[in-house]
Amino acid sequence: MRLYLVLTAILIGACSTEPQPPLVATDLVITRPMPGTGMSAGYLSLTNNTEQKISITRVASAQFASVQLHESTLENGVARMRAIPELEIRAGETVTLQRGGKHLMLMRPTGPADIVSLQFFDDENLVLSIEAGFETQLN
Ligand SMILES: [Cu+2]
């Protein structure tokens, strides 16, 4: 009986230390392509489960020839956005990309698509691969 309890404790311990994925995406929204340009915006939260910072330096999509990391700012009451070279997610932290802040800009669609796939790279390392359908209109 005692041996049985010890084994159970070991098994429970093994399960709870199961490795989590290094980077997890939640609340992903890809806006419908804007008429004319075909541009979409991407919003999501990224959680870093590792002990080291993750820097997203490149995002790729099969459905868009160009995906940029953007940041919206308000300058003299005028909303502007600029490309940012990387997105840093510190160890154990969550970064949220949302309207009016940091976001993904999906440009130059490669063709009609119902699903958008996104690959996130830290330098040459693929750290996350996700996909989603189009949701709300870009505004
Ligand atoms: Cu933008």
mmCIF file of N, CA, C and O in Angstrom, residues 10-48:
data_model
loop_
_atom_site.group_PDB
_atom_site.id
_atom_site.type_symbol
_atom_site.label_atom_id
_atom_site.label_comp_id
_atom_site.label_asym_id
_atom_site.label_seq_id
_atom_site.Cartn_x
_atom_site.Cartn_y
_atom_site.Cartn_z
ATOM 1 N N ILE A 10 4.626 9.984 -7.556
ATOM 2 C CA ILE A 10 5.610 10.179 -8.631
ATOM 3 C C ILE A 10 4.900 10.464 -9.957
ATOM 4 O O ILE A 10 5.271 11.354 -10.692
ATOM 5 N N LEU A 11 3.833 9.699 -10.215
ATOM 6 C CA LEU A 11 3.106 9.884 -11.475
ATOM 7 C C LEU A 11 2.465 11.265 -11.547
ATOM 8 O O LEU A 11 2.515 11.926 -12.577
ATOM 9 N N ILE A 12 1.873 11.710 -10.451
ATOM 10 C CA ILE A 12 1.252 13.042 -10.438
ATOM 11 C C ILE A 12 2.328 14.103 -10.663
ATOM 12 O O ILE A 12 2.153 15.026 -11.442
ATOM 13 N N GLY A 13 3.462 13.915 -10.008
ATOM 14 C CA GLY A 13 4.566 14.852 -10.182
ATOM 15 C C GLY A 13 5.021 14.917 -11.623
ATOM 16 O O GLY A 13 5.247 15.994 -12.163
ATOM 17 N N ALA A 14 5.099 13.773 -12.282
ATOM 18 C CA ALA A 14 5.544 13.724 -13.673
ATOM 19 C C ALA A 14 4.575 14.478 -14.579
ATOM 20 O O ALA A 14 4.983 15.180 -15.488
ATOM 21 N N CYS A 15 3.275 14.341 -14.288
ATOM 22 C CA CYS A 15 2.283 15.020 -15.124
ATOM 23 C C CYS A 15 2.355 16.527 -14.965
ATOM 24 O O CYS A 15 2.267 17.261 -15.934
ATOM 25 N N SER A 16 2.515 17.001 -13.749
ATOM 26 C CA SER A 16 2.476 18.442 -13.522
ATOM 27 C C SER A 16 3.712 19.147 -14.076
ATOM 28 O O SER A 16 3.692 20.339 -14.311
ATOM 29 N N THR A 17 4.802 18.398 -14.298
ATOM 30 C CA THR A 17 5.988 19.046 -14.851
ATOM 31 C C THR A 17 6.090 18.828 -16.370
ATOM 32 O O THR A 17 7.109 19.083 -16.962
ATOM 33 N N GLU A 18 5.013 18.377 -16.964
ATOM 34 C CA GLU A 18 4.978 18.205 -18.423
ATOM 35 C C GLU A 18 5.319 19.547 -19.078
ATOM 36 O O GLU A 18 4.763 20.575 -18.696
ATOM 37 N N PRO A 19 6.225 19.546 -20.046
ATOM 38 C CA PRO A 19 6.645 20.837 -20.596
ATOM 39 C C PRO A 19 5.515 21.558 -21.324
ATOM 40 O O PRO A 19 4.744 20.937 -22.056
ATOM 41 N N GLN A 20 5.418 22.864 -21.101
ATOM 42 C CA GLN A 20 4.430 23.685 -21.801
ATOM 43 C C GLN A 20 5.063 24.170 -23.097
ATOM 44 O O GLN A 20 6.278 24.298 -23.180
ATOM 45 N N PRO A 21 4.253 24.483 -24.112
ATOM 46 C CA PRO A 21 4.850 25.069 -25.306
ATOM 47 C C PRO A 21 5.539 26.395 -24.946
ATOM 48 O O PRO A 21 5.046 27.112 -24.081
ATOM 49 N N PRO A 22 6.675 26.709 -25.581
ATOM 50 C CA PRO A 22 7.426 27.906 -25.203
ATOM 51 C C PRO A 22 6.644 29.198 -25.388
ATOM 52 O O PRO A 22 6.738 30.113 -24.576
ATOM 53 N N LEU A 23 5.854 29.251 -26.454
ATOM 54 C CA LEU A 23 5.096 30.474 -26.733
ATOM 55 C C LEU A 23 3.671 30.081 -27.072
ATOM 56 O O LEU A 23 3.446 29.194 -27.903
ATOM 57 N N VAL A 24 2.703 30.724 -26.416
ATOM 58 C CA VAL A 24 1.298 30.373 -26.628
ATOM 59 C C VAL A 24 0.521 31.607 -27.085
ATOM 60 O O VAL A 24 0.658 32.682 -26.502
ATOM 61 N N ALA A 25 -0.283 31.435 -28.128
ATOM 62 C CA ALA A 25 -1.118 32.525 -28.647
ATOM 63 C C ALA A 25 -2.548 32.339 -28.184
ATOM 64 O O ALA A 25 -3.067 31.225 -28.193
ATOM 65 N N THR A 26 -3.183 33.429 -27.754
ATOM 66 C CA THR A 26 -4.601 33.393 -27.392
ATOM 67 C C THR A 26 -5.299 34.603 -27.998
ATOM 68 O O THR A 26 -4.657 35.586 -28.370
ATOM 69 N N ASP A 27 -6.624 34.512 -28.099
ATOM 70 C CA ASP A 27 -7.468 35.616 -28.579
ATOM 71 C C ASP A 27 -7.033 36.143 -29.942
ATOM 72 O O ASP A 27 -7.000 37.357 -30.163
ATOM 73 N N LEU A 28 -6.721 35.234 -30.850
ATOM 74 C CA LEU A 28 -6.287 35.660 -32.180
ATOM 75 C C LEU A 28 -7.467 36.159 -33.010
ATOM 76 O O LEU A 28 -8.484 35.481 -33.137
ATOM 77 N N VAL A 29 -7.324 37.360 -33.558
ATOM 78 C CA VAL A 29 -8.321 37.924 -34.479
ATOM 79 C C VAL A 29 -7.593 38.437 -35.720
ATOM 80 O O VAL A 29 -6.657 39.223 -35.610
ATOM 81 N N ILE A 30 -8.017 37.963 -36.874
ATOM 82 C CA ILE A 30 -7.516 38.489 -38.146
ATOM 83 C C ILE A 30 -8.681 39.234 -38.796
ATOM 84 O O ILE A 30 -9.730 38.640 -39.038
ATOM 85 N N THR A 31 -8.504 40.514 -39.042
ATOM 86 C CA THR A 31 -9.607 41.291 -39.623
ATOM 87 C C THR A 31 -9.799 40.917 -41.088
ATOM 88 O O THR A 31 -8.877 40.452 -41.753
ATOM 89 N N ARG A 32 -10.998 41.142 -41.582
ATOM 90 C CA ARG A 32 -11.276 40.879 -43.004
ATOM 91 C C ARG A 32 -10.447 41.838 -43.853
ATOM 92 O O ARG A 32 -10.219 42.972 -43.462
ATOM 93 N N PRO A 33 -9.985 41.364 -45.030
ATOM 94 C CA PRO A 33 -9.163 42.234 -45.878
ATOM 95 C C PRO A 33 -9.895 43.529 -46.243
ATOM 96 O O PRO A 33 -11.090 43.510 -46.532
ATOM 97 N N MET A 34 -9.160 44.629 -46.188
ATOM 98 C CA MET A 34 -9.717 45.928 -46.516
ATOM 99 C C MET A 34 -9.951 45.976 -48.025
ATOM 100 O O MET A 34 -9.069 45.597 -48.794
ATOM 101 N N PRO A 35 -11.151 46.443 -48.450
ATOM 102 C CA PRO A 35 -11.392 46.539 -49.891
ATOM 103 C C PRO A 35 -10.316 47.421 -50.541
ATOM 104 O O PRO A 35 -9.900 48.414 -49.966
ATOM 105 N N GLY A 36 -9.876 47.043 -51.706
ATOM 106 C CA GLY A 36 -8.847 47.826 -52.393
ATOM 107 C C GLY A 36 -7.458 47.297 -52.140
ATOM 108 O O GLY A 36 -6.854 46.687 -53.006
ATOM 109 N N THR A 37 -6.964 47.490 -50.912
ATOM 110 C CA THR A 37 -5.583 47.081 -50.620
ATOM 111 C C THR A 37 -5.465 45.599 -50.258
ATOM 112 O O THR A 37 -4.405 45.013 -50.405
ATOM 113 N N GLY A 38 -6.548 45.010 -49.757
ATOM 114 C CA GLY A 38 -6.489 43.619 -49.307
ATOM 115 C C GLY A 38 -5.732 43.440 -48.007
ATOM 116 O O GLY A 38 -5.416 42.320 -47.610
ATOM 117 N N MET A 39 -5.443 44.561 -47.326
ATOM 118 C CA MET A 39 -4.694 44.479 -46.064
ATOM 119 C C MET A 39 -5.583 43.994 -44.929
ATOM 120 O O MET A 39 -6.762 44.297 -44.873
ATOM 121 N N SER A 40 -4.964 43.259 -44.018
ATOM 122 C CA SER A 40 -5.636 42.823 -42.799
ATOM 123 C C SER A 40 -4.761 43.176 -41.609
ATOM 124 O O SER A 40 -3.548 43.363 -41.755
ATOM 125 N N ALA A 41 -5.393 43.260 -40.455
ATOM 126 C CA ALA A 41 -4.637 43.446 -39.221
ATOM 127 C C ALA A 41 -4.789 42.197 -38.374
ATOM 128 O O ALA A 41 -5.797 41.493 -38.468
ATOM 129 N N GLY A 42 -3.784 41.898 -37.565
ATOM 130 C CA GLY A 42 -3.822 40.742 -36.682
ATOM 131 C C GLY A 42 -3.644 41.180 -35.239
ATOM 132 O O GLY A 42 -2.748 41.961 -34.928
ATOM 133 N N TYR A 43 -4.540 40.693 -34.386
ATOM 134 C CA TYR A 43 -4.480 40.988 -32.954
ATOM 135 C C TYR A 43 -4.444 39.669 -32.188
ATOM 136 O O TYR A 43 -5.160 38.728 -32.520
ATOM 137 N N LEU A 44 -3.616 39.603 -31.152
ATOM 138 C CA LEU A 44 -3.521 38.392 -30.335
ATOM 139 C C LEU A 44 -2.692 38.679 -29.086
ATOM 140 O O LEU A 44 -2.045 39.725 -28.989
ATOM 141 N N SER A 45 -2.742 37.726 -28.157
ATOM 142 C CA SER A 45 -1.863 37.775 -26.991
ATOM 143 C C SER A 45 -0.847 36.654 -27.107
ATOM 144 O O SER A 45 -1.185 35.548 -27.522
ATOM 145 N N LEU A 46 0.395 36.966 -26.743
ATOM 146 C CA LEU A 46 1.476 35.982 -26.795
ATOM 147 C C LEU A 46 2.054 35.821 -25.403
ATOM 148 O O LEU A 46 2.460 36.796 -24.775
ATOM 149 N N THR A 47 2.056 34.572 -24.913
ATOM 150 C CA THR A 47 2.588 34.290 -23.577
ATOM 151 C C THR A 47 3.861 33.467 -23.693
ATOM 152 O O THR A 47 3.881 32.424 -24.349
ATOM 153 N N ASN A 48 4.902 33.957 -23.055
ATOM 154 C CA ASN A 48 6.208 33.293 -23.050
ATOM 155 C C ASN A 48 6.306 32.406 -21.811
ATOM 156 O O ASN A 48 6.384 32.898 -20.687
#
